[in-house]
Coordinates of C-alpha atoms and ligand atoms in Angstrom, one line a residue:
X1 CA -25.6 9.7 31.2
X2 CA -22.2 8.4 31.7
X3 CA -21.4 4.9 32.4
X4 CA -18.7 3.1 34.1
X5 CA -17.7 -0.4 32.5
X6 CA -16.5 -3.1 34.7
X7 CA -14.7 -5.9 33.2
X8 CA -13.4 -9.4 34.3
X9 CA -11.7 -12.2 32.5
X10 CA -11.3 -15.8 32.6
X11 CA -8.1 -16.7 31.1
X12 CA -7.7 -20.3 29.8
X13 CA -4.4 -21.5 29.0
X14 CA -3.7 -25.2 27.6
X15 CA -0.4 -26.6 29.4
X16 CA 2.3 -27.8 27.1
X17 CA 2.9 -31.2 29.0
X18 CA 3.7 -34.2 26.8
X19 CA 0.9 -36.1 27.8
X20 CA -2.8 -35.4 28.7
X21 CA -4.3 -34.6 32.5
X22 CA -5.6 -38.2 33.2
X23 CA -3.9 -40.6 30.7
X24 CA -1.1 -41.2 28.4
X25 CA -2.7 -39.5 25.0
X26 CA 0.0 -37.1 23.5
X27 CA -0.8 -33.5 23.8
X28 CA -0.4 -31.7 20.4
X29 CA -2.2 -29.5 17.8
X30 CA -3.8 -30.5 14.5
X31 CA -3.8 -33.8 12.9
X32 CA -6.6 -36.2 12.1
X33 CA -9.6 -36.0 14.2
X34 CA -9.9 -38.3 16.9
X35 CA -6.4 -40.0 16.6
X36 CA -5.4 -38.8 20.1
X37 CA -7.9 -39.8 22.4
X38 CA -8.5 -43.2 24.4
X39 CA -11.6 -44.3 26.7
X40 CA -9.9 -42.5 29.7
X41 CA -9.9 -39.0 28.2
X42 CA -13.5 -39.4 26.4
X43 CA -14.7 -40.6 30.0
X44 CA -15.9 -44.1 28.8
X45 CA -17.5 -46.0 31.7
X46 CA -15.2 -47.9 34.0
X47 CA -11.9 -46.0 33.1
X48 CA -10.1 -44.3 35.8
X49 CA -8.1 -41.3 35.6
X50 CA -4.6 -40.9 36.8
X51 CA -3.1 -37.3 37.4
X52 CA -0.5 -35.8 35.5
X53 CA 2.1 -34.5 38.2
X54 CA 3.8 -32.1 35.4
X55 CA 0.2 -30.6 35.0
X56 CA 0.0 -29.8 38.5
X57 CA 3.7 -28.5 38.6
X58 CA 2.9 -26.5 35.7
X59 CA -0.3 -24.9 37.7
X60 CA 1.7 -24.0 40.6
X61 CA 4.4 -22.3 38.2
X62 CA 1.7 -20.4 36.6
X63 CA 0.6 -19.3 40.4
X64 CA 4.0 -18.2 41.1
X65 CA 4.5 -16.2 38.0
X66 CA 1.0 -14.6 38.7
X67 CA 2.0 -13.9 42.2
X68 CA -0.7 -16.1 43.7
X69 CA -0.7 -18.0 47.2
X70 CA -0.3 -21.9 46.5
X71 CA -2.9 -23.9 48.4
X72 CA -0.9 -26.9 50.1
X73 CA -4.2 -28.7 50.0
X74 CA -6.4 -28.8 47.0
X75 CA -8.7 -31.1 45.4
X76 CA -10.6 -32.0 42.0
X77 CA -14.3 -32.0 41.6
X78 CA -16.7 -32.8 39.0
X79 CA -18.5 -30.4 37.2
X80 CA -21.8 -31.8 35.7
X81 CA -23.0 -30.5 32.4
X82 CA -24.2 -32.2 29.2
X83 CA -22.4 -30.8 26.1
X84 CA -21.5 -32.7 22.9
X85 CA -17.8 -31.7 23.0
X86 CA -17.6 -33.5 26.4
X87 CA -18.7 -37.0 26.1
X88 CA -18.8 -37.9 29.8
X89 CA -21.1 -35.4 30.6
X90 CA -19.2 -34.0 33.3
X91 CA -15.8 -32.1 33.5
X92 CA -12.9 -32.7 35.9
X93 CA -12.2 -29.3 37.6
X94 CA -11.6 -27.6 40.8
X95 CA -14.5 -26.0 42.7
X96 CA -13.8 -24.7 46.1
X97 CA -9.9 -25.4 46.6
X98 CA -8.3 -24.5 43.6
X99 CA -4.4 -24.7 43.5
X100 CA -3.6 -21.1 43.4
X101 CA -5.6 -18.0 44.8
X102 CA -5.2 -14.3 45.4
X103 CA -2.8 -13.2 42.9
X104 CA -2.4 -10.4 40.5
X105 CA -0.5 -8.2 38.1
X106 CA 0.5 -4.6 37.5
X107 CA -0.4 -3.2 34.2
X108 CA 0.2 0.3 32.8
X109 CA -2.6 2.3 31.9
X110 CA -2.8 5.9 30.8
X111 CA -3.7 6.9 34.4
X112 CA -0.3 5.3 35.6
X113 CA 0.1 1.7 37.2
X114 CA -3.0 -0.6 38.1
X115 CA -2.9 -3.7 39.9
X116 CA -5.4 -6.1 38.5
X117 CA -6.4 -9.1 41.2
X118 CA -6.6 -12.8 40.3
X119 CA -9.0 -14.5 42.2
X120 CA -8.0 -18.0 41.5
X121 CA -6.1 -20.6 39.0
X122 CA -7.4 -23.7 38.8
X123 CA -6.7 -26.8 37.0
X124 CA -9.0 -28.5 34.6
X125 CA -9.4 -30.8 31.6
X126 CA -10.1 -29.2 28.3
X127 CA -13.2 -30.4 26.3
X128 CA -13.4 -31.7 22.7
X129 CA -14.0 -29.4 19.6
X130 CA -17.1 -29.5 17.6
X131 CA -16.7 -28.9 13.8
X132 CA -19.7 -27.3 12.2
X133 CA -18.7 -26.3 8.6
X134 CA -19.0 -28.4 5.5
X135 CA -21.1 -31.1 6.6
X136 CA -24.6 -29.7 5.9
X137 CA -26.5 -29.8 8.5
X138 CA -24.5 -31.9 10.9
X139 CA -21.7 -31.2 13.2
X140 CA -18.8 -33.4 14.0
X141 CA -17.1 -33.9 17.4
X142 CA -13.1 -34.1 17.4
X143 CA -12.0 -35.4 20.6
X144 CA -8.3 -34.9 20.3
X145 CA -8.5 -31.8 22.8
X146 CA -10.3 -33.9 25.2
X147 CA -8.4 -34.2 28.6
X148 CA -5.7 -31.6 27.5
X149 CA -4.6 -29.9 30.8
X150 CA -5.9 -26.4 31.0
X151 CA -5.6 -23.8 33.7
X152 CA -8.2 -21.1 34.1
X153 CA -7.0 -17.8 35.6
X154 CA -10.0 -15.8 36.9
X155 CA -9.5 -12.1 37.7
X156 CA -11.6 -10.0 39.9
X157 CA -13.6 -7.5 38.0
X158 CA -11.0 -4.8 38.1
X159 CA -10.6 -4.0 34.6
X160 CA -12.4 -0.9 33.4
X161 CA -11.6 -0.7 29.4
X162 CA -10.8 -3.0 26.5
X163 CA -7.1 -1.4 26.6
X164 CA -6.6 -2.6 30.1
X165 CA -8.1 -5.8 29.3
X166 CA -5.8 -6.3 26.1
X167 CA -2.6 -5.2 28.3
X168 CA -3.6 -7.6 30.9
X169 CA -3.9 -10.6 28.7
X170 CA -0.7 -9.6 26.9
X171 CA 1.2 -9.3 30.1
X172 CA -0.3 -12.9 31.5
X173 CA 0.8 -14.6 28.2
X174 CA 4.2 -13.3 28.5
X175 CA 4.5 -14.6 32.1
X176 CA 3.0 -18.0 31.1
X177 CA 5.4 -17.9 27.9
X178 CA 8.4 -17.4 30.0
X179 CA 7.7 -19.8 32.6
X180 CA 8.0 -22.5 30.1
X181 CA 4.7 -23.9 30.8
X182 CA 2.6 -23.2 27.6
X183 CA 3.0 -21.9 24.1
X184 CA 0.2 -19.6 24.7
X185 CA -0.7 -19.5 20.7
X186 CA -3.8 -17.8 20.7
X187 CA -4.3 -18.6 16.9
X188 CA -4.4 -22.3 18.0
X189 CA -6.5 -21.8 20.8
X190 CA -4.1 -22.8 23.4
X191 CA -4.7 -19.2 24.9
X192 CA -8.2 -18.0 25.1
X193 CA -10.5 -15.9 27.3
X194 CA -14.0 -15.5 28.5
X195 CA -15.0 -11.8 28.7
X196 CA -17.6 -10.5 31.5
X197 CA -18.7 -7.1 30.9
X198 CA -21.3 -5.1 32.9
X199 CA -22.0 -1.2 33.0
X200 CA -23.2 0.9 35.7
X201 CA -24.4 4.6 36.0
X202 CA -21.6 6.8 36.6
X203 CA -22.0 7.7 40.7
X204 CA -23.3 4.3 41.6
X205 CA -21.4 1.7 43.3
X206 CA -23.6 -1.5 42.6
X207 CA -22.4 -3.3 39.8
X208 CA -24.8 -3.8 36.7
X209 CA -25.9 -7.4 35.4
X210 CA -23.0 -8.8 33.4
X211 CA -22.7 -10.9 30.4
X212 CA -20.3 -13.2 29.1
X213 CA -18.4 -14.1 25.9
X214 CA -16.7 -17.3 25.8
X215 CA -13.6 -18.6 24.0
X216 CA -12.5 -15.4 22.3
X217 CA -8.7 -16.2 20.9
X218 CA -7.0 -12.9 19.8
X219 CA -6.4 -9.8 21.7
X220 CA -7.9 -7.7 18.8
X221 CA -11.1 -9.7 19.1
X222 CA -11.1 -9.3 23.0
X223 CA -10.8 -5.6 22.8
X224 CA -13.5 -5.6 20.1
X225 CA -16.1 -7.4 22.0
X226 CA -15.7 -5.5 25.1
X227 CA -16.0 -2.4 23.2
X228 CA -19.1 -3.7 21.2
X229 CA -20.6 -4.9 24.5
X230 CA -20.4 -2.0 26.5
X231 CA -22.0 -0.1 23.8
X232 CA -24.7 -2.7 23.4
X233 CA -25.4 -2.5 27.2
X234 CA -25.3 1.3 27.3
X235 CA -27.7 1.2 24.5
X236 CA -30.2 -1.0 26.1
X237 CA -30.0 0.9 29.6
X238 CA -30.7 4.3 27.6
X239 CA -33.8 2.7 26.4
X240 CA -34.8 1.6 29.7
X241 CA -34.6 -2.1 28.8
X242 CA -33.0 -4.4 31.8
X243 CA -29.6 -6.3 30.8
X244 CA -30.4 -10.4 31.3
X245 CA -27.6 -12.5 32.7
X246 CA -26.4 -14.4 29.7
X247 CA -23.7 -16.0 27.6
X248 CA -23.2 -14.6 24.4
X249 CA -21.2 -15.6 21.1
X250 CA -18.9 -13.2 19.7
X251 CA -18.7 -13.4 16.0
X252 CA -15.4 -11.4 15.2
X253 CA -16.1 -11.5 11.4
X254 CA -19.4 -9.6 11.7
X255 CA -18.2 -7.6 14.8
X256 CA -21.3 -8.5 16.9
X257 CA -22.2 -10.8 19.5
X258 CA -25.5 -12.7 19.9
X259 CA -27.1 -14.3 22.6
X260 CA -26.3 -18.1 23.1
X261 CA -27.9 -19.1 26.5
X262 CA -28.9 -18.1 29.8
X263 CA -26.0 -18.0 32.2
X264 CA -25.5 -20.8 34.3
X265 CA -24.7 -20.3 38.2
X266 CA -22.3 -22.6 40.0
X267 CA -25.3 -24.5 41.6
X268 CA -26.5 -25.5 38.2
X269 CA -23.4 -27.6 37.6
X270 CA -23.9 -29.7 40.7
X271 CA -20.3 -29.7 41.8
X272 CA -19.1 -32.7 44.0
X273 CA -15.6 -34.0 44.9
X274 CA -13.9 -36.1 42.1
X275 CA -14.1 -39.7 43.8
X276 CA -11.3 -41.2 41.7
X277 CA -8.3 -38.9 42.4
X278 CA -7.0 -38.1 45.7
X279 CA -6.5 -34.6 46.9
X280 CA -3.4 -33.0 45.7
X281 CA -1.3 -31.9 48.6
X282 CA 2.1 -29.8 48.7
X283 CA 4.7 -28.8 51.7
X284 CA 6.0 -25.5 51.6
X285 CA 9.5 -27.0 50.8
X286 CA 7.9 -28.6 47.9
X287 CA 6.4 -25.1 46.7
X288 CA 9.7 -23.3 47.3
X289 CA 11.7 -25.7 45.3
X290 CA 9.4 -25.3 42.3
X291 CA 9.9 -21.4 42.7
X292 CA 13.6 -21.8 42.6
X293 CA 13.5 -23.9 39.6
X294 CA 11.6 -21.2 37.6
X295 CA 13.3 -19.3 35.0
X296 CA 13.9 -15.4 35.0
X297 CA 10.4 -13.7 34.1
X298 CA 9.8 -10.9 32.0
X299 CA 9.3 -8.3 34.6
X300 CA 12.8 -9.1 36.1
X301 CA 14.3 -9.2 32.7
X302 CA 12.8 -5.8 32.2
X303 CA 14.4 -4.2 35.1
X304 CA 17.7 -5.9 34.1
X305 CA 17.4 -4.6 30.4
X306 CA 16.5 -1.0 31.6
X307 CA 18.6 -0.6 34.8
X308 CA 21.8 -2.6 34.1
X309 CA 22.1 -2.6 30.2
X310 CA 20.7 1.1 30.0
X311 CA 18.0 0.1 27.1
X312 CA 15.0 2.4 26.7
X313 CA 11.8 1.1 27.9
X314 CA 10.5 0.7 24.2
X315 CA 13.6 -1.4 22.9
X316 CA 13.4 -3.4 26.4
X317 CA 9.6 -4.3 25.8
X318 CA 10.2 -5.1 22.1
X319 CA 13.1 -7.5 22.8
X320 CA 10.8 -9.4 25.5
X321 CA 7.9 -10.1 23.2
X322 CA 9.5 -13.2 22.4
X323 CA 11.3 -15.9 24.7
X324 CA 13.4 -16.8 21.5
X325 CA 14.3 -13.0 20.7
X326 CA 15.1 -12.2 24.2
X327 CA 17.5 -15.1 24.5
X328 CA 19.0 -14.2 21.4
X329 CA 19.7 -10.7 22.4
X330 CA 21.1 -12.1 25.6
X331 CA 23.6 -14.2 24.0
X332 CA 24.6 -11.4 21.3
X333 CA 24.9 -8.9 24.2
X334 CA 27.0 -11.4 26.3
X335 CA 29.5 -12.0 23.3
X336 CA 30.0 -8.5 22.1
X337 CA 30.0 -7.1 25.6
X338 CA 27.9 -4.2 24.6
X339 CA 23.9 -4.9 25.4
X340 CA 23.1 -1.4 23.9
X341 CA 24.9 -2.1 20.3
X342 CA 23.4 -5.6 20.3
X343 CA 19.8 -4.1 21.1
X344 CA 20.2 -1.6 18.4
X345 CA 21.6 -3.8 15.9
X346 CA 19.1 -6.6 16.5
X347 CA 16.1 -3.7 16.6
X348 CA 17.0 -2.2 13.4
X349 CA 18.6 -4.9 11.1
X350 CA 17.6 -8.2 12.4
X351 CA 14.1 -7.4 13.0
X352 CA 13.9 -5.6 9.7
X353 CA 15.1 -8.7 7.9
X354 CA 12.7 -11.1 9.7
X355 CA 9.8 -8.7 8.8
X356 CA 10.8 -8.6 5.1
X357 CA 11.2 -12.3 4.9
X358 CA 8.2 -13.1 7.0
X359 CA 10.2 -15.1 9.8
X360 CA 9.8 -15.2 13.2
X361 CA 12.8 -15.1 15.8
X362 CA 12.8 -18.9 16.1
X363 CA 13.8 -19.0 12.4
X364 CA 16.8 -17.2 12.6
X365 CA 19.7 -19.6 11.3
X366 CA 22.3 -18.7 13.7
X367 CA 22.8 -18.2 17.3
X368 CA 22.9 -14.8 19.3
X369 CA 26.8 -15.7 20.0
X370 CA 27.5 -15.6 16.1
X371 CA 25.8 -12.2 15.7
X372 CA 27.5 -10.7 18.7
X373 CA 31.0 -11.6 17.0
X374 CA 29.7 -9.4 13.9
X375 CA 28.8 -6.5 16.2
X376 CA 32.3 -7.0 17.7
X377 CA 33.8 -6.7 14.3
X378 CA 31.8 -3.5 13.6
X379 CA 33.0 -2.0 16.8
X380 CA 36.5 -2.9 16.3
X381 CA 36.3 -1.5 12.8
X382 CA 37.1 -4.5 11.0
X383 CA 34.0 -4.1 9.1
X384 CA 32.1 -0.8 8.2
X385 CA 28.5 -0.7 9.3
X386 CA 27.4 -0.3 5.5
X387 CA 29.1 -3.9 4.7
X388 CA 27.8 -5.4 8.0
X389 CA 24.3 -5.2 6.7
X390 CA 25.4 -7.3 3.7
X391 CA 27.1 -9.5 6.0
X392 CA 24.1 -10.1 8.1
X393 CA 21.9 -10.6 5.0
X394 CA 24.1 -13.5 3.7
X395 CA 24.3 -14.8 7.4
X396 CA 20.4 -15.4 6.7
X397 CA 20.6 -16.8 3.3
X398 CA 23.6 -19.2 3.7
X399 CA 24.0 -19.6 7.7
X400 CA 27.9 -18.8 7.1
X401 CA 29.7 -17.2 10.0
X402 CA 30.5 -13.4 9.7
X403 CA 34.4 -14.1 9.5
X404 CA 33.9 -16.5 6.5
X405 CA 31.8 -14.1 4.7
X406 CA 33.8 -11.1 5.2
X407 CA 37.1 -12.8 4.2
X408 CA 35.2 -14.4 1.1
X409 CA 33.6 -11.1 0.0
X410 CA 36.9 -9.3 1.1
X411 CA 34.7 -6.8 3.2
X412 CA 37.8 -6.4 5.7
X413 CA 38.4 -2.9 6.6
X414 CA 41.3 -1.0 5.1
X415 CA 43.1 0.2 8.1
X416 CA 46.5 0.5 6.1
X417 CA 46.8 4.5 6.1
X418 CA 49.4 4.6 3.1
X419 CA 46.8 2.5 0.9
X420 CA 44.0 5.1 2.0
X421 CA 46.4 8.2 1.4
X422 CA 47.0 6.7 -2.0
X423 CA 43.5 6.6 -2.9
X424 CA 42.6 9.8 -1.5
X425 CA 45.3 11.7 -3.5
X426 CA 44.2 10.0 -6.7
X427 CA 40.6 11.1 -6.0
X428 CA 41.7 14.6 -5.1
X429 CA 43.5 15.0 -8.6
X430 CA 40.5 13.7 -10.4
X431 CA 38.4 16.2 -8.7
X432 CA 40.2 19.4 -9.1
X433 CA 37.2 21.6 -9.1
X434 CA 35.5 20.1 -6.0
X435 CA 38.8 20.7 -4.3
X436 CA 38.9 24.4 -5.5
X437 CA 35.2 24.7 -4.3
X438 CA 36.0 23.4 -0.8
X439 CA 39.2 25.6 -0.4
X440 CA 36.9 28.5 -1.5
X441 CA 34.6 28.0 1.4
X442 CA 32.1 25.5 0.1
X443 CA 32.2 23.0 3.3
X444 CA 29.4 20.7 1.7
X445 CA 32.1 19.3 -0.8
X446 CA 33.7 17.5 1.9
X447 CA 30.8 15.1 2.0
X448 CA 31.1 14.9 -1.5
X449 CA 34.9 14.1 -1.6
X450 CA 34.3 11.8 1.4
X451 CA 31.7 9.5 -0.7
X452 CA 34.1 9.5 -3.7
X453 CA 36.9 8.2 -1.4
X454 CA 34.7 5.6 0.0
X455 CA 33.5 4.4 -3.2
X456 CA 37.1 4.2 -4.5
X457 CA 37.9 2.1 -1.4
X458 CA 34.9 -0.4 -2.3
X459 CA 33.2 0.6 1.0
X460 CA 36.1 -1.0 3.0
X461 CA 37.9 2.2 4.1
X462 CA 37.7 2.8 7.8
X463 CA 35.4 6.1 7.7
X464 CA 37.4 7.6 10.7
X465 CA 40.7 7.2 8.7
X466 CA 39.5 8.4 5.4
X467 CA 38.0 11.5 7.2
X468 CA 41.1 12.4 9.0
X469 CA 43.6 11.6 5.9
X470 CA 41.3 13.7 3.5
X471 CA 41.2 16.7 6.0
X472 CA 45.0 16.6 6.2
X473 CA 45.3 16.5 2.5
X474 CA 42.6 19.3 1.8
X475 CA 44.6 21.3 4.6
X476 CA 47.8 20.8 2.8
X477 CA 46.3 22.2 -0.4
X478 CA 44.4 25.0 1.3
X479 CA 47.9 26.2 2.8
X480 CA 49.4 25.9 -0.6
X481 CA 47.3 28.5 -2.2
Ligands
ZN501 ZN1 -6.4 -40.5 26.5

């Protein structure tokens, strides 16, 4: 029998505000356990939360980036549950009135474009972290993450494969990254996803029973966990075993999941309005002001790169994978006035160096403008393309400007035709045999002679000029026979 998978995602994204959602404790990653928490974020009795305005603004930005409607009236609720990483035994979240609702994003699939609906985006506080390893039979609790502002992006069950899920998460990640509200570092857990999977026999409409896998923090693991769960459910159905609604834990090292607990429904959490925080209200004008303050998002940039700059889609997507890289590209393109050359040079030469040296775009020790000046020098035939690579490598090593490197290393292209002519004549007299072969019709010899001349000019001869003069000199000798 054939089965149709249905996948929904809950993507959790930690917001990069300076302080936590209800107190002044700083938001950052790592550090000594329990050094960034206070009575408020650990929920000690008698403390009062004060809502961080920036966190609300960031949630609205996320909603606008993901094409959601923003509720002018929303409120916070208590979600009650006991878990050791949440010392106050309830989480402040949003229940029936989230800040954002009804959005979505278009992704590319092998069958064309597909719109994945987003049901809601709500704001909540993150819980702490349990440390299980290396303490024998104990687990320790680190509450540094308690109260870090978190948004949860809940999709409709519109995804039907692990590839679609991966594509969607990647696109959401880019939108949030460019919105400037989160660093979206999956490896540090600031972006992670819960995956809901069900399968149903082909030809039926009713969705199968779903299971949920929580806190998966890499694109690869998201895809692997989905594929594995689809396979597991199909095997059970084939054996006539019913799927139970449950939460499972994905173990990416073993490549398998195991049952964690039966799935709670909303009523198990006994939600009620948070009494200590007033509802969140916004006017249309305030929401518009936030919209207008937002930077250009990757889908707009993609349009501009492909349509206005004439880049191909692969190159445009590649440049957009990092905010730093796209900014670097834009200032290089602006400086040299040729986006296509800037894109080619960055993709071929700069990315190669980053890759070789295991660096990321934020580690480039010079600005896009400086690179733009090097590209302009190549276009103006002031430095040859061969030497430009050496210049680039030295820019990475020393941080010197291309102008300084070119002058120090004597890379300036020789555009003086009398100097080139003299060298070419010397080369031709030293290579009489090759000249005879060329005159005798062996065209290939031209490239050999061209190479000899370039080498004699230490790679600094303007290739166009060498070619032109060499041709002229050879023609003269041809005529002389
Ligand atoms: Zn605190």
